[in-house]
Amino acid sequence: MMKNLPIIALDFDSASAVHDFLDQFDEPLFVKIGMELFYQTGPQLIDEIKAKGHNIFLDLKLHDIPNTVGKAMEGLSKLNVDLVNVHAAGGIMMMKQAVQGLRKYNQDIKIIAVTQLTSTSEAMLHDEQKINTTMDEAVLNYASLAHTAGLDGVVCSPLETTMLTEQFGPTFLKVTPGIRLNSATTDDQQRITTPQQAKELGSTHIVVGRPITQSDSPVEQYNIIKESWLQ
Ligand code: C5P
C-alpha cells in the first residue's frame, strides 16, 4: 500500500550515503531510487530500504521494444518496490506488455508513465522531436496512451495535473517533481510549485529531492514540506 507522503528522491551515489541520510529519520518514508543509484547498488539496496519500512518508487523509466520491456518488468516484479515507470513514448503496445510483465509475480505494484520530461522545453518538442503541438497537448496525448494501456497514472509537472484530472479522474496517479517551498531556489527545475499548490492543482504524489537531501537539516525540511503537502 503506497503512503500519501512526499516522495524523497534519493539522488545519492552510494548505499552508505543513502543509509546515512535515512538513519536521521525515525518514521516510515516514501523514497525514490533513480537510475544513478540503482545502477551503482543493484537490487540489494531495495531490500535494505524495505527492511526499514519505507515505500519505494523505482524510477528507471523503461523505454524499449514491447517484448524487452515486458521481460524487464517481469524482473522488476520480483523486487520489493511499490511503484515503477516507463516512457509513454514507447507506445501503447509497450506499455501493455509492461503491465503484463509487472503482474507476473506481483499484483500490487503500481506503474506510471513519464509524459514529457520536465527538462524538455516546448522549443525542443518542436525542433528536436518534431511534435508540432503545445506541451500541454503533448502531455495530454501521452497520458491518454498510458490510460488506454491500463497504467495507473503518469509523471508530469504539477502545472499539468488539472487537465489530467478532468480527463482521467482523480484516482489516475499524477506524480509530480518540480516542488520547491519558495521560488528563490529552483535549481534546474523550470516550472515549480509549492507542495500546497501541487495538492490544490491535483497532484496525487509529489517528488522532492534537493530541498531535502541537500539541506543542512533534512528532517526539519522534510517535516515542513510534509505539513504543506498534507494540510
Ligand atoms: O532535486 P529535485 O527536487 O529537483 O529532484 C526531482 C527528482 O525528480 C529528481 O530525481 C529528478 O530526476 C526527478 N524527475 C524530474 N522531472 C521529471 C522526472 C523525474 O525532476 N520529469
mmCIF file of C-alpha atoms and ligand atoms in Angstrom:
data_model
loop_
_atom_site.group_PDB
_atom_site.id
_atom_site.type_symbol
_atom_site.label_atom_id
_atom_site.label_comp_id
_atom_site.label_asym_id
_atom_site.label_seq_id
_atom_site.Cartn_x
_atom_site.Cartn_y
_atom_site.Cartn_z
ATOM 1 C CA MET A 1 0.000 0.000 0.000
ATOM 2 C CA MET A 2 1.505 3.350 -1.055
ATOM 3 C CA LYS A 3 1.658 6.029 1.600
ATOM 4 C CA ASN A 4 0.382 9.503 0.766
ATOM 5 C CA LEU A 5 3.698 11.083 1.756
ATOM 6 C CA PRO A 6 6.065 13.357 -0.197
ATOM 7 C CA ILE A 7 8.393 11.051 -2.144
ATOM 8 C CA ILE A 8 12.029 11.834 -1.311
ATOM 9 C CA ALA A 9 14.338 11.475 -4.357
ATOM 10 C CA LEU A 10 17.393 9.596 -3.046
ATOM 11 C CA ASP A 11 19.778 11.127 -5.570
ATOM 12 C CA PHE A 12 22.942 9.792 -3.887
ATOM 13 C CA ASP A 13 25.744 7.795 -5.496
ATOM 14 C CA SER A 14 26.300 5.121 -2.856
ATOM 15 C CA ALA A 15 24.379 2.880 -0.472
ATOM 16 C CA SER A 16 26.274 4.245 2.529
ATOM 17 C CA ALA A 17 25.222 7.825 1.685
ATOM 18 C CA VAL A 18 21.613 6.603 1.472
ATOM 19 C CA HIS A 19 21.790 4.858 4.836
ATOM 20 C CA ASP A 20 23.430 7.891 6.483
ATOM 21 C CA PHE A 21 20.579 10.008 5.146
ATOM 22 C CA LEU A 22 17.757 7.613 6.102
ATOM 23 C CA ASP A 23 19.139 6.980 9.585
ATOM 24 C CA GLN A 24 18.274 10.570 10.509
ATOM 25 C CA PHE A 25 14.558 9.760 10.223
ATOM 26 C CA ASP A 26 12.624 7.719 12.760
ATOM 27 C CA GLU A 27 9.423 7.261 10.730
ATOM 28 C CA PRO A 28 8.403 5.340 7.579
ATOM 29 C CA LEU A 29 9.075 7.319 4.394
ATOM 30 C CA PHE A 30 8.291 7.078 0.672
ATOM 31 C CA VAL A 31 11.549 7.261 -1.301
ATOM 32 C CA LYS A 32 12.552 7.286 -4.960
ATOM 33 C CA ILE A 33 15.502 5.289 -6.297
ATOM 34 C CA GLY A 34 16.611 6.514 -9.704
ATOM 35 C CA MET A 35 18.973 5.181 -12.338
ATOM 36 C CA GLU A 36 22.220 6.519 -10.924
ATOM 37 C CA LEU A 37 21.685 4.915 -7.530
ATOM 38 C CA PHE A 38 20.187 1.634 -8.795
ATOM 39 C CA TYR A 39 22.960 1.155 -11.362
ATOM 40 C CA GLN A 40 25.574 1.626 -8.607
ATOM 41 C CA THR A 41 23.993 -0.541 -5.933
ATOM 42 C CA GLY A 42 21.648 -3.010 -7.623
ATOM 43 C CA PRO A 43 18.591 -4.646 -6.039
ATOM 44 C CA GLN A 44 20.238 -5.306 -2.664
ATOM 45 C CA LEU A 45 19.678 -1.716 -1.568
ATOM 46 C CA ILE A 46 15.952 -2.134 -2.216
ATOM 47 C CA ASP A 47 15.705 -4.921 0.353
ATOM 48 C CA GLU A 48 17.723 -2.893 2.855
ATOM 49 C CA ILE A 49 15.440 0.135 2.455
ATOM 50 C CA LYS A 50 12.296 -2.020 2.598
ATOM 51 C CA ALA A 51 13.529 -3.614 5.802
ATOM 52 C CA LYS A 52 13.340 -0.124 7.335
ATOM 53 C CA GLY A 53 9.625 0.061 6.440
ATOM 54 C CA HIS A 54 9.816 2.597 3.629
ATOM 55 C CA ASN A 55 7.797 2.662 0.359
ATOM 56 C CA ILE A 56 9.897 2.655 -2.826
ATOM 57 C CA PHE A 57 9.358 4.269 -6.227
ATOM 58 C CA LEU A 58 11.879 2.618 -8.588
ATOM 59 C CA ASP A 59 12.334 5.321 -11.230
ATOM 60 C CA LEU A 60 14.092 3.514 -14.111
ATOM 61 C CA LYS A 61 11.938 4.955 -16.945
ATOM 62 C CA LEU A 62 11.963 1.868 -19.193
ATOM 63 C CA HIS A 63 11.747 2.510 -22.962
ATOM 64 C CA ASP A 64 12.472 -0.271 -25.480
ATOM 65 C CA ILE A 65 10.592 -2.647 -27.771
ATOM 66 C CA PRO A 66 7.459 -4.142 -26.146
ATOM 67 C CA ASN A 67 8.907 -7.643 -25.638
ATOM 68 C CA THR A 68 12.065 -6.338 -23.948
ATOM 69 C CA VAL A 69 10.169 -4.001 -21.628
ATOM 70 C CA GLY A 70 7.692 -6.770 -20.759
ATOM 71 C CA LYS A 71 10.523 -9.152 -19.828
ATOM 72 C CA ALA A 72 12.369 -6.426 -17.905
ATOM 73 C CA MET A 73 9.183 -5.745 -15.935
ATOM 74 C CA GLU A 74 8.947 -9.441 -15.055
ATOM 75 C CA GLY A 75 12.332 -8.946 -13.392
ATOM 76 C CA LEU A 76 11.221 -5.797 -11.580
ATOM 77 C CA SER A 77 8.037 -7.525 -10.383
ATOM 78 C CA LYS A 78 10.230 -9.757 -8.201
ATOM 79 C CA LEU A 79 11.648 -6.708 -6.421
ATOM 80 C CA ASN A 80 10.130 -5.345 -3.265
ATOM 81 C CA VAL A 81 9.015 -1.988 -4.688
ATOM 82 C CA ASP A 82 5.695 -0.120 -4.737
ATOM 83 C CA LEU A 83 5.861 1.970 -7.915
ATOM 84 C CA VAL A 84 7.739 1.672 -11.258
ATOM 85 C CA ASN A 85 7.645 3.605 -14.526
ATOM 86 C CA VAL A 86 8.151 3.600 -18.300
ATOM 87 C CA HIS A 87 8.302 6.273 -21.009
ATOM 88 C CA ALA A 88 4.897 6.800 -22.642
ATOM 89 C CA ALA A 89 6.801 7.486 -25.889
ATOM 90 C CA GLY A 90 7.307 3.707 -26.137
ATOM 91 C CA GLY A 91 3.661 3.423 -27.176
ATOM 92 C CA ILE A 92 0.508 1.572 -26.140
ATOM 93 C CA MET A 93 1.782 -1.920 -27.009
ATOM 94 C CA MET A 94 4.975 -1.389 -24.999
ATOM 95 C CA MET A 95 3.015 -0.117 -22.010
ATOM 96 C CA LYS A 96 0.512 -3.011 -22.198
ATOM 97 C CA GLN A 97 3.362 -5.521 -22.169
ATOM 98 C CA ALA A 98 4.960 -3.617 -19.289
ATOM 99 C CA VAL A 99 1.771 -4.051 -17.237
ATOM 100 C CA GLN A 100 1.554 -7.728 -18.206
ATOM 101 C CA GLY A 101 5.177 -8.366 -17.224
ATOM 102 C CA LEU A 102 4.803 -6.496 -13.957
ATOM 103 C CA ARG A 103 1.731 -8.510 -12.964
ATOM 104 C CA LYS A 104 3.554 -11.820 -13.439
ATOM 105 C CA TYR A 105 4.789 -12.041 -9.838
ATOM 106 C CA ASN A 106 3.036 -9.129 -8.149
ATOM 107 C CA GLN A 107 -0.476 -7.672 -8.452
ATOM 108 C CA ASP A 108 0.130 -4.667 -6.230
ATOM 109 C CA ILE A 109 2.985 -2.685 -7.775
ATOM 110 C CA LYS A 110 1.679 0.487 -9.441
ATOM 111 C CA ILE A 111 3.014 1.538 -12.835
ATOM 112 C CA ILE A 112 3.078 5.047 -14.277
ATOM 113 C CA ALA A 113 4.424 6.640 -17.464
ATOM 114 C CA VAL A 114 6.710 9.611 -17.958
ATOM 115 C CA THR A 115 4.935 12.002 -20.334
ATOM 116 C CA GLN A 116 7.410 14.696 -21.337
ATOM 117 C CA LEU A 117 10.488 15.182 -19.145
ATOM 118 C CA THR A 118 10.409 18.487 -17.297
ATOM 119 C CA SER A 119 13.831 19.170 -18.842
ATOM 120 C CA THR A 120 12.193 19.256 -22.294
ATOM 121 C CA SER A 121 11.146 22.718 -23.432
ATOM 122 C CA GLU A 122 8.443 23.474 -25.980
ATOM 123 C CA ALA A 123 11.205 24.559 -28.408
ATOM 124 C CA MET A 124 12.838 21.109 -28.076
ATOM 125 C CA LEU A 125 9.451 19.488 -28.601
ATOM 126 C CA HIS A 126 9.091 21.322 -31.928
ATOM 127 C CA ASP A 127 12.696 21.449 -33.170
ATOM 128 C CA GLU A 128 14.054 18.085 -31.986
ATOM 129 C CA GLN A 129 11.087 15.762 -31.523
ATOM 130 C CA LYS A 130 9.129 17.364 -34.405
ATOM 131 C CA ILE A 131 5.956 17.309 -32.293
ATOM 132 C CA ASN A 132 4.047 20.352 -33.508
ATOM 133 C CA THR A 133 1.635 20.781 -30.610
ATOM 134 C CA THR A 134 1.768 22.689 -27.355
ATOM 135 C CA MET A 135 3.446 20.997 -24.370
ATOM 136 C CA ASP A 136 0.040 20.579 -22.697
ATOM 137 C CA GLU A 137 -1.351 18.788 -25.768
ATOM 138 C CA ALA A 138 1.728 16.544 -25.989
ATOM 139 C CA VAL A 139 1.449 15.625 -22.289
ATOM 140 C CA LEU A 140 -2.301 15.004 -22.603
ATOM 141 C CA ASN A 141 -1.714 12.741 -25.599
ATOM 142 C CA TYR A 142 0.935 10.659 -23.795
ATOM 143 C CA ALA A 143 -1.261 10.457 -20.681
ATOM 144 C CA SER A 144 -4.114 9.242 -22.872
ATOM 145 C CA LEU A 145 -1.898 6.464 -24.313
ATOM 146 C CA ALA A 146 -0.899 5.451 -20.762
ATOM 147 C CA HIS A 147 -4.544 5.416 -19.668
ATOM 148 C CA THR A 148 -5.573 3.314 -22.685
ATOM 149 C CA ALA A 149 -2.758 0.841 -21.963
ATOM 150 C CA GLY A 150 -4.075 0.334 -18.415
ATOM 151 C CA LEU A 151 -1.375 2.177 -16.472
ATOM 152 C CA ASP A 152 -2.131 3.660 -13.059
ATOM 153 C CA GLY A 153 -1.045 7.197 -13.934
ATOM 154 C CA VAL A 154 1.759 9.455 -15.115
ATOM 155 C CA VAL A 155 4.747 11.541 -14.075
ATOM 156 C CA CYS A 156 4.141 15.155 -15.067
ATOM 157 C CA SER A 157 4.552 18.768 -13.988
ATOM 158 C CA PRO A 158 2.203 19.921 -11.214
ATOM 159 C CA LEU A 159 1.044 22.586 -13.664
ATOM 160 C CA GLU A 160 -0.343 19.876 -15.967
ATOM 161 C CA THR A 161 -2.367 17.953 -13.372
ATOM 162 C CA THR A 162 -5.659 19.870 -13.562
ATOM 163 C CA MET A 163 -6.311 18.942 -17.181
ATOM 164 C CA LEU A 164 -5.339 15.311 -16.492
ATOM 165 C CA THR A 165 -7.757 15.057 -13.547
ATOM 166 C CA GLU A 166 -10.512 16.495 -15.735
ATOM 167 C CA GLN A 167 -9.785 13.906 -18.417
ATOM 168 C CA PHE A 168 -8.943 10.766 -16.414
ATOM 169 C CA GLY A 169 -10.409 11.371 -12.940
ATOM 170 C CA PRO A 170 -8.861 11.949 -9.505
ATOM 171 C CA THR A 171 -7.620 8.380 -8.950
ATOM 172 C CA PHE A 172 -5.357 8.414 -12.045
ATOM 173 C CA LEU A 173 -1.951 8.989 -10.404
ATOM 174 C CA LYS A 174 -0.214 12.298 -11.084
ATOM 175 C CA VAL A 175 3.273 12.073 -9.608
ATOM 176 C CA THR A 176 4.935 15.466 -9.833
ATOM 177 C CA PRO A 177 8.537 16.613 -9.367
ATOM 178 C CA GLY A 178 9.447 20.321 -9.587
ATOM 179 C CA ILE A 179 8.465 21.115 -5.993
ATOM 180 C CA ARG A 180 10.006 23.985 -4.019
ATOM 181 C CA LEU A 181 8.974 25.782 -0.830
ATOM 182 C CA ASN A 182 9.695 29.131 -2.438
ATOM 183 C CA SER A 183 10.705 30.331 -5.890
ATOM 184 C CA ALA A 184 14.168 31.532 -4.750
ATOM 185 C CA THR A 185 15.747 28.074 -5.053
ATOM 186 C CA THR A 186 14.686 26.479 -8.316
ATOM 187 C CA ASP A 187 17.965 24.582 -9.081
ATOM 188 C CA ASP A 188 17.494 23.360 -12.677
ATOM 189 C CA GLN A 189 13.719 22.932 -12.424
ATOM 190 C CA GLN A 190 11.828 25.207 -14.803
ATOM 191 C CA ARG A 191 8.219 25.022 -13.716
ATOM 192 C CA ILE A 192 7.851 24.772 -9.959
ATOM 193 C CA THR A 193 5.077 24.881 -7.376
ATOM 194 C CA THR A 194 4.947 24.608 -3.599
ATOM 195 C CA PRO A 195 3.674 21.331 -2.102
ATOM 196 C CA GLN A 196 0.397 23.024 -1.167
ATOM 197 C CA GLN A 197 -0.111 24.415 -4.698
ATOM 198 C CA ALA A 198 0.656 20.978 -6.170
ATOM 199 C CA LYS A 199 -2.032 19.452 -3.969
ATOM 200 C CA GLU A 200 -4.556 22.140 -4.890
ATOM 201 C CA LEU A 201 -3.840 21.593 -8.584
ATOM 202 C CA GLY A 202 -4.422 17.833 -8.248
ATOM 203 C CA SER A 203 -1.056 16.069 -7.787
ATOM 204 C CA THR A 204 -1.620 12.720 -6.096
ATOM 205 C CA HIS A 205 2.068 12.469 -5.102
ATOM 206 C CA ILE A 206 4.967 14.937 -5.085
ATOM 207 C CA VAL A 207 8.653 14.112 -5.595
ATOM 208 C CA VAL A 208 11.160 16.266 -3.723
ATOM 209 C CA GLY A 209 14.926 15.865 -3.913
ATOM 210 C CA ARG A 210 17.483 18.577 -3.274
ATOM 211 C CA PRO A 211 15.375 20.784 -0.981
ATOM 212 C CA ILE A 212 15.564 17.875 1.493
ATOM 213 C CA THR A 213 18.692 15.899 0.582
ATOM 214 C CA GLN A 214 20.991 18.940 0.199
ATOM 215 C CA SER A 215 19.646 20.701 3.269
ATOM 216 C CA ASP A 216 21.654 21.155 6.483
ATOM 217 C CA SER A 217 18.574 19.971 8.369
ATOM 218 C CA PRO A 218 16.865 17.326 6.178
ATOM 219 C CA VAL A 219 14.376 16.113 8.799
ATOM 220 C CA GLU A 220 13.212 19.653 9.515
ATOM 221 C CA GLN A 221 12.846 20.450 5.799
ATOM 222 C CA TYR A 222 11.001 17.184 5.205
ATOM 223 C CA ASN A 223 8.547 17.972 8.001
ATOM 224 C CA ILE A 224 7.866 21.471 6.622
ATOM 225 C CA ILE A 225 7.236 20.006 3.147
ATOM 226 C CA LYS A 226 5.109 17.193 4.570
ATOM 227 C CA GLU A 227 2.974 19.668 6.524
ATOM 228 C CA SER A 228 2.481 21.861 3.463
ATOM 229 C CA TRP A 229 1.537 18.768 1.416
ATOM 230 C CA LEU A 230 -0.764 17.049 3.921
ATOM 231 C CA GLN A 231 -2.686 20.080 5.166
HETATM 232 O O1 C5P B 1 16.079 17.802 -6.550
HETATM 233 P P1 C5P B 1 14.722 17.829 -7.190
HETATM 234 O O2 C5P B 1 13.587 18.077 -6.211
HETATM 235 O O3 C5P B 1 14.664 18.748 -8.384
HETATM 236 O O4 C5P B 1 14.547 16.325 -7.714
HETATM 237 C C1 C5P B 1 13.469 15.922 -8.507
HETATM 238 C C2 C5P B 1 13.614 14.461 -8.819
HETATM 239 O O5 C5P B 1 12.603 14.113 -9.750
HETATM 240 C C3 C5P B 1 14.932 14.073 -9.458
HETATM 241 O O6 C5P B 1 15.230 12.748 -9.009
HETATM 242 C C4 C5P B 1 14.636 14.089 -10.930
HETATM 243 O O7 C5P B 1 15.434 13.190 -11.660
HETATM 244 C C5 C5P B 1 13.191 13.616 -10.946
HETATM 245 N N1 C5P B 1 12.410 13.992 -12.105
HETATM 246 C C6 C5P B 1 12.214 15.310 -12.502
HETATM 247 N N2 C5P B 1 11.446 15.601 -13.608
HETATM 248 C C7 C5P B 1 10.876 14.610 -14.301
HETATM 249 C C8 C5P B 1 11.076 13.273 -13.921
HETATM 250 C C9 C5P B 1 11.849 12.999 -12.804
HETATM 251 O O8 C5P B 1 12.718 16.223 -11.869
HETATM 252 N N3 C5P B 1 10.087 14.897 -15.330
#
